CSV table of C-alpha atoms in Angstrom, one decimal:
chain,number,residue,atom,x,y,z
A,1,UNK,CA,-9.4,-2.0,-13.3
A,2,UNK,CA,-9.1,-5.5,-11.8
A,3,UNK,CA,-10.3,-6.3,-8.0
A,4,UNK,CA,-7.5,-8.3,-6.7
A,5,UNK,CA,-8.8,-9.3,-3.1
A,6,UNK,CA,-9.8,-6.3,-2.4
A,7,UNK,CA,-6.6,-4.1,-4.4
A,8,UNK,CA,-7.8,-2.8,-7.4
A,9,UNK,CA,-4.7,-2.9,-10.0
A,10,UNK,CA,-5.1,-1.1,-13.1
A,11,UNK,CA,-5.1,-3.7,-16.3
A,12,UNK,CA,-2.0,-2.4,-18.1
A,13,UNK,CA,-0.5,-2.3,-14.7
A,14,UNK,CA,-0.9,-6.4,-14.7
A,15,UNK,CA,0.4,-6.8,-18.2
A,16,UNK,CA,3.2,-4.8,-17.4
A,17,UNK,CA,4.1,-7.1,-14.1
A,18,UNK,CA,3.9,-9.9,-16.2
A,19,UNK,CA,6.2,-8.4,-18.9
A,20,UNK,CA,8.6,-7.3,-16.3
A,21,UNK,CA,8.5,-10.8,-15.0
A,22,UNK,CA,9.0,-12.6,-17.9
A,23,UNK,CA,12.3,-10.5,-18.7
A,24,UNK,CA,13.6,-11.3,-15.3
A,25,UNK,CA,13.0,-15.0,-15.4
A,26,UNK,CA,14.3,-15.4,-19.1
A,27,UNK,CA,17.0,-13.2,-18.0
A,28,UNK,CA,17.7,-15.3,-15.3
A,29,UNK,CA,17.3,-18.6,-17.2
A,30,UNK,CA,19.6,-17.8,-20.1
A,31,UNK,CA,22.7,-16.7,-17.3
A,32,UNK,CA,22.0,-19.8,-15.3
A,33,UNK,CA,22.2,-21.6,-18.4
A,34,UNK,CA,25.6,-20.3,-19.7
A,35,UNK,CA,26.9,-21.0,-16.6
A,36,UNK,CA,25.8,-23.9,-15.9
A,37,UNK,CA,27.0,-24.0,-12.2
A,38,UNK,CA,24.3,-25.5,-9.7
A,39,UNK,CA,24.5,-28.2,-7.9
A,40,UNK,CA,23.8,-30.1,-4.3
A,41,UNK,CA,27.0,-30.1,-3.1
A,42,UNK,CA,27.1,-34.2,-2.8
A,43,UNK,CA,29.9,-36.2,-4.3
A,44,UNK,CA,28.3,-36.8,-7.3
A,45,UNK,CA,26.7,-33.4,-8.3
A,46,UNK,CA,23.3,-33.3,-9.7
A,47,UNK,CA,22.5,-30.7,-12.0
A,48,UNK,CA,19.6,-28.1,-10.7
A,49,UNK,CA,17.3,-26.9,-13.8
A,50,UNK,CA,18.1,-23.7,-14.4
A,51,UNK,CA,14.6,-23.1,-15.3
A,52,UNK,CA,13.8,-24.0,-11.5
A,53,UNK,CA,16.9,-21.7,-10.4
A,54,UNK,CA,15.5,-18.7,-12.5
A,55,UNK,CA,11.8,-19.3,-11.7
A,56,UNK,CA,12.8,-19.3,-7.6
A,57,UNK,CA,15.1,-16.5,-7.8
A,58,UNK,CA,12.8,-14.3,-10.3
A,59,UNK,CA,9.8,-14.6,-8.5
A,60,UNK,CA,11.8,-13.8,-5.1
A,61,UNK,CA,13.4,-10.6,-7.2
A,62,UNK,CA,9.7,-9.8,-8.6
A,63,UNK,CA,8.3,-9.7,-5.2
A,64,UNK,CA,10.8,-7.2,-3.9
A,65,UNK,CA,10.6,-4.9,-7.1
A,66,UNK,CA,6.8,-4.5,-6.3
A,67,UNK,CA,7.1,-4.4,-2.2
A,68,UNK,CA,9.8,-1.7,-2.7
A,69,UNK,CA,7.3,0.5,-4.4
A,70,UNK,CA,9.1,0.8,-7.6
A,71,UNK,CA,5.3,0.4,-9.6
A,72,UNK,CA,4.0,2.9,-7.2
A,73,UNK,CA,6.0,6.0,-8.9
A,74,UNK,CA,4.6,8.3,-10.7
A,75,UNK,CA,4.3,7.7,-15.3
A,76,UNK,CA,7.1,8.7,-17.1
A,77,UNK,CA,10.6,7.5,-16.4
A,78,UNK,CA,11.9,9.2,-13.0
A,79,UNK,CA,15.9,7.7,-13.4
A,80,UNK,CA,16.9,8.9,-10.0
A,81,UNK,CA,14.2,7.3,-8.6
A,82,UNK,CA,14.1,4.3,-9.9
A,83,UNK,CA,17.6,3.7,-10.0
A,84,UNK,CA,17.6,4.4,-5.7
A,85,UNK,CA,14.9,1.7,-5.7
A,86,UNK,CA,16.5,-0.9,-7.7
A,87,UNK,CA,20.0,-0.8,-5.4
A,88,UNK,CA,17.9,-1.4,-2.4
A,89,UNK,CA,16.6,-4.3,-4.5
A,90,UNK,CA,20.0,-5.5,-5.3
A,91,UNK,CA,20.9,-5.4,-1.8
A,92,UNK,CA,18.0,-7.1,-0.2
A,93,UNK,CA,17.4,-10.1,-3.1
A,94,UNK,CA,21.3,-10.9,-3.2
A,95,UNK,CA,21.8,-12.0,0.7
A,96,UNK,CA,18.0,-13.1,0.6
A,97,UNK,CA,18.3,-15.7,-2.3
A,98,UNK,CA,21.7,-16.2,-1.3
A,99,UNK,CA,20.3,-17.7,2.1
A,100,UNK,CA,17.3,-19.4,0.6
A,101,UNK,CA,19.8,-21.7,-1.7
A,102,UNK,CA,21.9,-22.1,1.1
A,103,UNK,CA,19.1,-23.5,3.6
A,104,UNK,CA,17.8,-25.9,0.8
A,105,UNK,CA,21.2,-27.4,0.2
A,106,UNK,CA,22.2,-26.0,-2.9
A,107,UNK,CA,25.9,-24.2,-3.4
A,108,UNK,CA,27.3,-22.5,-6.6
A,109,UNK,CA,30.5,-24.4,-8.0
A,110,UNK,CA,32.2,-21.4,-9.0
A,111,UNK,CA,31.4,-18.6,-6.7
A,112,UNK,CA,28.5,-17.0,-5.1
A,113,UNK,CA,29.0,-14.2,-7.8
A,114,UNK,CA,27.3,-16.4,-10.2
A,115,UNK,CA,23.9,-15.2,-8.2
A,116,UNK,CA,25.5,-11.5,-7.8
A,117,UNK,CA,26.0,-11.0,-11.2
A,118,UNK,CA,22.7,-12.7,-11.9
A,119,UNK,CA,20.2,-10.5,-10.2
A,120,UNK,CA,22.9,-7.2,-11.1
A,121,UNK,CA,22.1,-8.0,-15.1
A,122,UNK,CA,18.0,-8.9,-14.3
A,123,UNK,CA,17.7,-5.5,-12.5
A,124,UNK,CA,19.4,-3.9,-15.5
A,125,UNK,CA,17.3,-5.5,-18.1
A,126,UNK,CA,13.9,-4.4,-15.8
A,127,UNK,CA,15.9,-0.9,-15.9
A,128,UNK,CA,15.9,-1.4,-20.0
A,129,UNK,CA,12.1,-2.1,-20.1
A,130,UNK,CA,11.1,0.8,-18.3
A,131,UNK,CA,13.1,3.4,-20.4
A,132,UNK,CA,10.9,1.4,-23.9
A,133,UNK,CA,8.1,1.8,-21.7
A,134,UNK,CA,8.5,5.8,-21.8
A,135,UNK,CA,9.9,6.2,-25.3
A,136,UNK,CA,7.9,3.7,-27.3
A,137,UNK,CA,4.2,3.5,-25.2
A,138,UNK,CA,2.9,7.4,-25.4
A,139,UNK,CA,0.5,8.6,-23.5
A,140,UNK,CA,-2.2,8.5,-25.9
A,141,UNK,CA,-1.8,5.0,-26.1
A,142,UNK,CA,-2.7,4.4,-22.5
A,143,UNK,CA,-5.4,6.6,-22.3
A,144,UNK,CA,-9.3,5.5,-22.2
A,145,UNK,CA,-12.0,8.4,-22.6
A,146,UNK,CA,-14.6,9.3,-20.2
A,147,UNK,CA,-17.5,11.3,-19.7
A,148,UNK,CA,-18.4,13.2,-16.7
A,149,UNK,CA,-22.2,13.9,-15.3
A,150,UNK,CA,-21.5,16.4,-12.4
A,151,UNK,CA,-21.6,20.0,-11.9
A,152,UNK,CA,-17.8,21.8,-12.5
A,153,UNK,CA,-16.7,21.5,-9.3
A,154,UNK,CA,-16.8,18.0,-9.3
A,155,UNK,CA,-15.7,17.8,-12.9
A,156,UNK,CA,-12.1,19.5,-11.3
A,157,UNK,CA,-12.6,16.8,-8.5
A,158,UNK,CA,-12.6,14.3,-10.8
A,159,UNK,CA,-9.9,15.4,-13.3
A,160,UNK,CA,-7.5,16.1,-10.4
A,161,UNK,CA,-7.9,12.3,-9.3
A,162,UNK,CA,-7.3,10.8,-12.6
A,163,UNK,CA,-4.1,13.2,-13.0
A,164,UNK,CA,-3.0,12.3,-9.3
A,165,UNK,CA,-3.7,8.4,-9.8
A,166,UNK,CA,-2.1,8.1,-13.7
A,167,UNK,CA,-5.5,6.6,-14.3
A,168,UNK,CA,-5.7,5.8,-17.8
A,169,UNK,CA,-8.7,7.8,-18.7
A,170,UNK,CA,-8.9,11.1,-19.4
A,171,UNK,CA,-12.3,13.7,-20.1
A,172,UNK,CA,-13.2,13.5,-23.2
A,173,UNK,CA,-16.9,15.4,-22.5
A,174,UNK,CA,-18.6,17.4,-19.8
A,175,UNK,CA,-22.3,16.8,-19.4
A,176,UNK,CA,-24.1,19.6,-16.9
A,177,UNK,CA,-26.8,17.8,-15.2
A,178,UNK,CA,-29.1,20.9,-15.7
A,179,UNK,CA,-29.0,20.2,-19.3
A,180,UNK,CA,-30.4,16.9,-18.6
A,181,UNK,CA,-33.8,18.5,-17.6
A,182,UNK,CA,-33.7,20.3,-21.4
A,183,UNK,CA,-34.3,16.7,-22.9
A,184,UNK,CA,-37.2,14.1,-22.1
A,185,UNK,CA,-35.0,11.4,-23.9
A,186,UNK,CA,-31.0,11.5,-23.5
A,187,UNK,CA,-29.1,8.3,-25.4
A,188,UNK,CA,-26.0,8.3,-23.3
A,189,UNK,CA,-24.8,5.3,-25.5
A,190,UNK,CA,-24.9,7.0,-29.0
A,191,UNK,CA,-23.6,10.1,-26.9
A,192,UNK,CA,-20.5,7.8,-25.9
A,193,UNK,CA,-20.2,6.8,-29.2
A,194,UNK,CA,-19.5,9.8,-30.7
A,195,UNK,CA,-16.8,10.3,-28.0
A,196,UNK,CA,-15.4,7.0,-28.2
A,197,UNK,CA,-16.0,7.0,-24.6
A,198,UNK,CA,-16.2,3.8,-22.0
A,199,UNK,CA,-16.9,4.8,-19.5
A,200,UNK,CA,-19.5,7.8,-17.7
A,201,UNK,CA,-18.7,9.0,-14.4
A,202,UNK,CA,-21.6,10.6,-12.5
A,203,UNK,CA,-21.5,13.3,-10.0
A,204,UNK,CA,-23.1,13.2,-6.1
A,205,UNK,CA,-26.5,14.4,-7.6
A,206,UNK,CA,-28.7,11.3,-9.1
A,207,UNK,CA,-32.1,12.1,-11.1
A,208,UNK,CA,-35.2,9.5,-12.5
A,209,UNK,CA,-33.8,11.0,-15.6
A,210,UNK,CA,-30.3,10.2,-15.8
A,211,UNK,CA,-30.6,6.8,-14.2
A,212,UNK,CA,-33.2,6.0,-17.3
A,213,UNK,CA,-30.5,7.2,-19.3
A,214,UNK,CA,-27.8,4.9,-17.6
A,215,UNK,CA,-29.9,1.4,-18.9
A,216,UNK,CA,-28.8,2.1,-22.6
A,217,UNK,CA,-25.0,2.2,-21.5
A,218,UNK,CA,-25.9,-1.2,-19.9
A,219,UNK,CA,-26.1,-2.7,-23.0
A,220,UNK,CA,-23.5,-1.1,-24.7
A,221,UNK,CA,-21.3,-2.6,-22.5
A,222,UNK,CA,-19.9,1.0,-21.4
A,223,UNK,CA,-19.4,1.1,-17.6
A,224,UNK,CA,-21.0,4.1,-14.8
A,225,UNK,CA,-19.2,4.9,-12.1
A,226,UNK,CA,-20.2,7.0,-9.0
A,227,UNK,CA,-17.6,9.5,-8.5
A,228,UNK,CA,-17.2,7.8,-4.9
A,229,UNK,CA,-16.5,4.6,-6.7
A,230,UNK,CA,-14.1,6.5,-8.5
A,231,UNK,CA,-12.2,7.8,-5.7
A,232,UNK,CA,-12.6,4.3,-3.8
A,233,UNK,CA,-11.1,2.4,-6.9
A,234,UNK,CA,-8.4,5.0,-7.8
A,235,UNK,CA,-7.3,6.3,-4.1
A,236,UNK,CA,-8.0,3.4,-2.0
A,237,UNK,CA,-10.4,4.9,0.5
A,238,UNK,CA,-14.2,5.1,1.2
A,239,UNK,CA,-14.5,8.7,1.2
A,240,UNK,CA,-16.2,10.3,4.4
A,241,UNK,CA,-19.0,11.8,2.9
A,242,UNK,CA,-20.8,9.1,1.4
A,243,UNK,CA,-21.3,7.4,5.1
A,244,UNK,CA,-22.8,10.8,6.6
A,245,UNK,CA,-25.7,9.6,4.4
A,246,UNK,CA,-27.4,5.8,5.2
A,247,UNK,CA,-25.7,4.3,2.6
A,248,UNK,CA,-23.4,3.4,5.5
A,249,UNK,CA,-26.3,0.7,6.3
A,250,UNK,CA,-25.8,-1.2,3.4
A,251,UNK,CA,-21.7,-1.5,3.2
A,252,UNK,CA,-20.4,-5.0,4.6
A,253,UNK,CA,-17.3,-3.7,7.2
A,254,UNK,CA,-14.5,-6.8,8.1
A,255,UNK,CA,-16.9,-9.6,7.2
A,256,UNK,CA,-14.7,-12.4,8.0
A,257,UNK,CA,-15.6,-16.2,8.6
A,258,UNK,CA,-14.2,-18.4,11.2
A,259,UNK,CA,-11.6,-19.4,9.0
A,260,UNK,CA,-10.9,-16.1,8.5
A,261,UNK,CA,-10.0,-15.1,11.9
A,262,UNK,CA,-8.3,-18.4,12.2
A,263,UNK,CA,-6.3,-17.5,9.1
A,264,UNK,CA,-5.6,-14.0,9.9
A,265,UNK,CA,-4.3,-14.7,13.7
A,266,UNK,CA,-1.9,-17.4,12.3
A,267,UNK,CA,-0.6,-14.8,10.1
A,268,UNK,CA,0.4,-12.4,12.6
A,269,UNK,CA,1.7,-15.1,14.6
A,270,UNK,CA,3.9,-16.2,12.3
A,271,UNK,CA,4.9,-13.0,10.8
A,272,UNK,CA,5.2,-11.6,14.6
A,273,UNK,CA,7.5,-14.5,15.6
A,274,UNK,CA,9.7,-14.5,12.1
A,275,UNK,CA,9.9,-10.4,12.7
A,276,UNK,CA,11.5,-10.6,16.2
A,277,UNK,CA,13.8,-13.3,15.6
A,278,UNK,CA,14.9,-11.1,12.6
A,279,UNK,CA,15.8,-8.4,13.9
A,280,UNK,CA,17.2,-9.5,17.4
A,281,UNK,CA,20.7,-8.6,16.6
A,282,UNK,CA,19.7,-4.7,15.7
A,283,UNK,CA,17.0,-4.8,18.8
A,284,UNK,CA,19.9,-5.7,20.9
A,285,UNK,CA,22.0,-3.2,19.4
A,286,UNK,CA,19.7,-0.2,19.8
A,287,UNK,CA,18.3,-1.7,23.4
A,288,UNK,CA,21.8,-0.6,24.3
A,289,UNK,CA,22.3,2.4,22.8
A,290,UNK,CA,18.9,3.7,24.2
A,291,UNK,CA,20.4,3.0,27.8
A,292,UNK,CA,23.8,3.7,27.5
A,293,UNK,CA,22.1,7.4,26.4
A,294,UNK,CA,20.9,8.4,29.7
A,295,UNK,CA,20.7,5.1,31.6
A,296,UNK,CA,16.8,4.9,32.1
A,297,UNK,CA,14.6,2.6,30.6
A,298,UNK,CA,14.7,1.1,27.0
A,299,UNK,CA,11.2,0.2,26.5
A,300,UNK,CA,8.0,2.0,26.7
A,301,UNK,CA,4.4,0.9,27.4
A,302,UNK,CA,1.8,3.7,26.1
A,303,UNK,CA,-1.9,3.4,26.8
A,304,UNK,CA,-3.5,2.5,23.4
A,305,UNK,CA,-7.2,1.8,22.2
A,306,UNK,CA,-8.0,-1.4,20.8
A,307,UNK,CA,-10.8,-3.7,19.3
A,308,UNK,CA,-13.6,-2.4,20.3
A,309,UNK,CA,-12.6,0.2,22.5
A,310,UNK,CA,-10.6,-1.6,24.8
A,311,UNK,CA,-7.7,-0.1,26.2
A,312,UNK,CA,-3.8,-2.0,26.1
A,313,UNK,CA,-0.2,-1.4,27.1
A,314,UNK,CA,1.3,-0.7,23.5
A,315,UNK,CA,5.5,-1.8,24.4
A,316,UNK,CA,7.8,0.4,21.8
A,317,UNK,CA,11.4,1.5,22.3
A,318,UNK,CA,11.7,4.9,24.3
A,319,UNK,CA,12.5,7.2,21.4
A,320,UNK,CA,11.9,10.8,23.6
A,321,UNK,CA,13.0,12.0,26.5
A,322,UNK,CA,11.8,10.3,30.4
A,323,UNK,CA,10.1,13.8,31.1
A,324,UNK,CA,8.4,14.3,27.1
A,325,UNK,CA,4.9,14.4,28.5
A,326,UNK,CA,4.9,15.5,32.2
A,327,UNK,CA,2.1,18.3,31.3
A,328,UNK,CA,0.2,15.4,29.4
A,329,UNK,CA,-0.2,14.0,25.8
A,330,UNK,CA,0.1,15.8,22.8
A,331,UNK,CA,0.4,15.4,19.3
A,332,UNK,CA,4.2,14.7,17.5
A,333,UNK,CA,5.2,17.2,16.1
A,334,UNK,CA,8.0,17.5,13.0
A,335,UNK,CA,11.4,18.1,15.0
A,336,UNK,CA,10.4,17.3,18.0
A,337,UNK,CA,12.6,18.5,20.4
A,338,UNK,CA,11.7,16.0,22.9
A,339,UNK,CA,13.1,13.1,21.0
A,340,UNK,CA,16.2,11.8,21.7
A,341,UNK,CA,18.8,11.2,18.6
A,342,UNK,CA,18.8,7.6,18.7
A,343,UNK,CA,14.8,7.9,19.3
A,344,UNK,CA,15.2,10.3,15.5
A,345,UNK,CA,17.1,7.5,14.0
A,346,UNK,CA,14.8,4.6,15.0
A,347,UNK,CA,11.4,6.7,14.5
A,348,UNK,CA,12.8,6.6,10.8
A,349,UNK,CA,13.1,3.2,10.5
A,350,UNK,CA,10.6,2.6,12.5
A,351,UNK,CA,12.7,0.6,14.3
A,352,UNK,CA,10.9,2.0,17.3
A,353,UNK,CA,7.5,-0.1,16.3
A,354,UNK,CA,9.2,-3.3,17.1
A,355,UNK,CA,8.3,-4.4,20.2
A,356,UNK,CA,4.5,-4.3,19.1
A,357,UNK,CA,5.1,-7.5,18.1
A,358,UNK,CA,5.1,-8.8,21.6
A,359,UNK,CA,1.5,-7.1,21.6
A,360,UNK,CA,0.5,-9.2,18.7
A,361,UNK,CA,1.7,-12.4,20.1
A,362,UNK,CA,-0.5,-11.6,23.4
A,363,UNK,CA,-3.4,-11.0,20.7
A,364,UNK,CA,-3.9,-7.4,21.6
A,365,UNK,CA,-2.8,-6.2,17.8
A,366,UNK,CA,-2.7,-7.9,14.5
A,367,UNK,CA,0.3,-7.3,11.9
A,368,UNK,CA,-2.0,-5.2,9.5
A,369,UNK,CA,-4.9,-2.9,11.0
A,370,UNK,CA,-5.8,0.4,11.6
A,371,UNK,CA,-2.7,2.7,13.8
A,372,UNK,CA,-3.7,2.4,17.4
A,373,UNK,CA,-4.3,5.8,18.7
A,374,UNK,CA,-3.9,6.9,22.9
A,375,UNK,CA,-7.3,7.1,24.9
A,376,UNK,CA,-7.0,10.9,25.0
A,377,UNK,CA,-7.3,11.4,20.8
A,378,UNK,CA,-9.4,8.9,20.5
A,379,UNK,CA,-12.0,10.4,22.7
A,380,UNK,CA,-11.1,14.0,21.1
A,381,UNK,CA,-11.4,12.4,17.2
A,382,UNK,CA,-14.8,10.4,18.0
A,383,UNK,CA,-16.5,13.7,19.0
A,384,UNK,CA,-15.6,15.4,15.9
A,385,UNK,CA,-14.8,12.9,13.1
A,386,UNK,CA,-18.0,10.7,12.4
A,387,UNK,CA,-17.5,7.2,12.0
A,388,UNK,CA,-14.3,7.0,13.8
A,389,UNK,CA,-15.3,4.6,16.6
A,390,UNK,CA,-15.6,1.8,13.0
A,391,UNK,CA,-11.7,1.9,13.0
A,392,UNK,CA,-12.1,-0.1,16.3
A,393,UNK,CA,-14.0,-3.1,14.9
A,394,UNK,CA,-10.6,-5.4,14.3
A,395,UNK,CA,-7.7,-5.2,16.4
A,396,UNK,CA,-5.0,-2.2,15.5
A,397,UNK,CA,-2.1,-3.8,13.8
A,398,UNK,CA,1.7,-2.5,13.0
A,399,UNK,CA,1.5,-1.9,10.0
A,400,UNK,CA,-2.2,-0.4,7.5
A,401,UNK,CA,-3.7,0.7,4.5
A,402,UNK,CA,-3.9,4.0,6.0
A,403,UNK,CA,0.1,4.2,7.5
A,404,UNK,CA,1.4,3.2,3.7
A,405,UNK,CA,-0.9,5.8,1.6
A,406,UNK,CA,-0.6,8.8,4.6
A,407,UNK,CA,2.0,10.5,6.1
A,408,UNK,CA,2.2,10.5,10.1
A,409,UNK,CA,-1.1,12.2,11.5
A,410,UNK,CA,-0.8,14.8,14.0
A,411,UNK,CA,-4.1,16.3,13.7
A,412,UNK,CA,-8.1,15.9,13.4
A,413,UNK,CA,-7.8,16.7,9.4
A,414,UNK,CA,-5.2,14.2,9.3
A,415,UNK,CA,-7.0,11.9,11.1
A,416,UNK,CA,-9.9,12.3,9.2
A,417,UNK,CA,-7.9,11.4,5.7
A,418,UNK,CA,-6.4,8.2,7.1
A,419,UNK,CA,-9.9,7.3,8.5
A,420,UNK,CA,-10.9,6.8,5.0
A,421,UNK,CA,-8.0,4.5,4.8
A,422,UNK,CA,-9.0,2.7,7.2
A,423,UNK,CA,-13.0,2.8,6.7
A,424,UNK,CA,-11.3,1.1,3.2
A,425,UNK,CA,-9.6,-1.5,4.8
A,426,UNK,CA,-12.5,-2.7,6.6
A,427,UNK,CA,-14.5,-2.6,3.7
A,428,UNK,CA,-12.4,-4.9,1.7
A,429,UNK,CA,-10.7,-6.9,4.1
A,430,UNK,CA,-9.2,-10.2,3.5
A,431,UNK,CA,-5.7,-12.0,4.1
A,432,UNK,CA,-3.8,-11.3,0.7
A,433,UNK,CA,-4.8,-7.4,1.3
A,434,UNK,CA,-2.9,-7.7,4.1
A,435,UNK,CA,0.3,-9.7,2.7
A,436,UNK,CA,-0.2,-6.8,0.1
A,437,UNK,CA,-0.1,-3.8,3.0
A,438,UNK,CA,2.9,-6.4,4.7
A,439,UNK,CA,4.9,-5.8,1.4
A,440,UNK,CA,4.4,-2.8,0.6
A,441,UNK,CA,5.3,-1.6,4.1
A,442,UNK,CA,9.4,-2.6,3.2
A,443,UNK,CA,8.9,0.8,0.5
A,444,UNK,CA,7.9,3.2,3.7
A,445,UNK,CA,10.1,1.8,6.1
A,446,UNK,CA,13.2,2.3,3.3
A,447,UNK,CA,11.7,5.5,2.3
A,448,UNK,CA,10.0,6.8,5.2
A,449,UNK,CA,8.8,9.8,4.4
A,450,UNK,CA,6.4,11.6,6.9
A,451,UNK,CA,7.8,10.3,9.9
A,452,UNK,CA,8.1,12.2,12.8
């Protein structure tokens, strides 16, 4: 796997970006070419590349395939799926690159179906690809081979991630570690070998033995990986029970230089700003409808937690009724019947999250960070989920790792699973991770599945 800032993107996952790239691109090139019909608009027209048209408009195509989520479904070739993904493409790149020719001057001589038809065809040849990626590239193909140190329980830990994940590998021997203490001398390279394996992955329990045994693989040039690497690379979270031990000492959590901060709070301004000018008309629109409901207020400021513990008015619209808490806080629950039906309709688009952006313009949240939670959990989930007071080293943000790989929490085991998402975040922060998280976050909002 490759560690891109911080996201680990399986290789055949790259090649196949860059594949699907090149077919949009060329796809684009070739129709721009036959027509032949951009321009600036002057008097005396000058003719834009179409390399230059196809490049713009494919990269800007590219970048809403992958934020819609459309290389997070699962292997194989899931039609309904894809095909619902790759409208909301269509829909979103077609006004998008429609606007961005606009703004730099440039105008289609024919019609403004030369870029409709465009991007329809590109999205039909990335619809091509994927059906010869499932009838030509079989599984076997894909698959790397992998031997596991670790008792059986952790064996079925570790084949259930690689089956969850669509990891490439796949178990191709089981070594007991009590059968380690049987030999004084294990080759764990000539045992690869004869599996064609490349990789070992070792369970939670570590001997003088088998780490002797781990130098031959060093030069063999086959890797080891803990299984809490494994699950770190694969599922994109520091599991909890490695930092009940004091290997918590030694893991780096949100070091960032000066220019780091620097970097980051011009991100969320920017992104902040650009959000709210946006989407002004629909604020407007549901500002009104929110009132016009039951005539109270249309915003809402909740008590949050922030950087290091410090509490903040958190401004979203009013999605539940005035009187929703009057015997004190408690969790969301799925139907809620104290949400109002434009408050259902806006917590799905999360339409509702909005007006955090006014809190990350007053710097008391950042655009990507951990969900800020009320005083009341906090103080409940610190007592019982070690290492949850960490979350609260960077400011919360509107979007996280944690809110695009878990569903809405609603209680401490929840919390606990998108604390690893979090305790991952902070571990590998850095400001592409979070353009990463930014545009991935269109696929939840448009398929927004465990809201409540």
């Amino acid at each position: 796997m490759l560690n891109f800032f911080g996201y680990y993107i399986r290789s055949f996952s790259v090649m196949r970006g860059i594949v699907d790239f090149l077919i949009i691109f060329l796809g684009g090139a070739f129709l721009y070419s036959f027509f032949g019909l951009a321009s600036t608009g002057s008097t005396t027209p000058n003719e834009v590349s179409p390399f230059v048209l196809s490049l713009v408009t494919g990269i800007v195509t590219w970048v809403i395939i992958f934020a819609i989520g459309t290389y997070d479904l699962p292997r194989g070739f899931d039609w309904k799926n894809l095909t619902a993904r790759l409208i909301a493409v269509f829909f979103i790149a077609v006004p998008l690159e429609l606007a961005l020719w606009w703004a730099v001057g440039f105008v289609y001589l024919n019609s403004i179906f030369v870029p409709v038809i465009t991007i329809a065809i590109q999205l039909c040849l990335f619809f091509i690809v994927r059906i010869l990626y499932a009838v030509i590239l079989p599984n076997y193909i894909l698959q790397n081979r992998a031997i596991v140190i670790a008792p059986s329980h952790e064996v079925e830990e570790v084949k259930e991630i690689l089956l969850a994940t669509g990891s490439p590998y796949k178990i191709a021997y089981v070594i007991p570690p009590e059968n380690l203490n049987k030999h004084n001398n294990i080759d764990l390279a000539e045992i690869c070998k004869k599996y064609d394996a490349s990789l070992v992955v070792v369970g939670h329990e570590k001997t003088m033995k088998l780490l002797k045994a781990f130098a031959s693989c060093r030069f063999s040039n086959i890797r080891v990986m803990d299984i809490n690497l494994l699950k770190e690379k694969l599922l994109g979270k520091v599991t909890l029970e490695k930092y009940y031990s004091y290997h918590v000492i030694f893991d780096k959590f949100f070091a960032v230089s000066l220019m780091g901060h620097i970097i980051k709070r011009s991100f969320d301004l920017v992104v902040a700003t650009v959000i709210l000018l946006l989407t002004l008309p629909i604020t407007a629109t549901v500002g009104m409808l929110i009132y016009l409901h039951d005539r109270h207020n249309i915003f809402y400021a909740q008590k949050r937690v922030g950087r290091a513990g410090q509490v903040f008015a958190c401004y979203k619209f009013r999605s539940m009724r005035v009187d929703a808490e009057q015997n004190g806080a408690v969790w969301a629950q799925e139907n809620d019947d104290r949400v109002t039906p434009i408050g259902r309709f806006i917590r799905k688009t999360r339409i509702d999250e909005i007006p955090q952006c006014l809190n990350v313009l007053l710097g008391e949240m950042s655009i990507v960070g951990p969900r800020p939670e009320r005083p009341e959990f906090v103080k409940d989930l610190s007592e019982k989920i070690p290492m949850y007071s960490e979350r609260h080293y960077v400011k919360p943000g509107l979007t996280g790792w944690a809110q695009i790989n878990e569903s809405y929490g609603a209680s401490v085991e929840d919390a606990e699973r998108k604390l690893e998402y979090d305790l991952y975040y902070l571990k590998h922060y850095n400001i592409v991770l979070d353009v990463l998280i930014l545009m991935k976050t269109l696929s939840v909002v448009l398929w927004p599945n465990g809201v409540r």
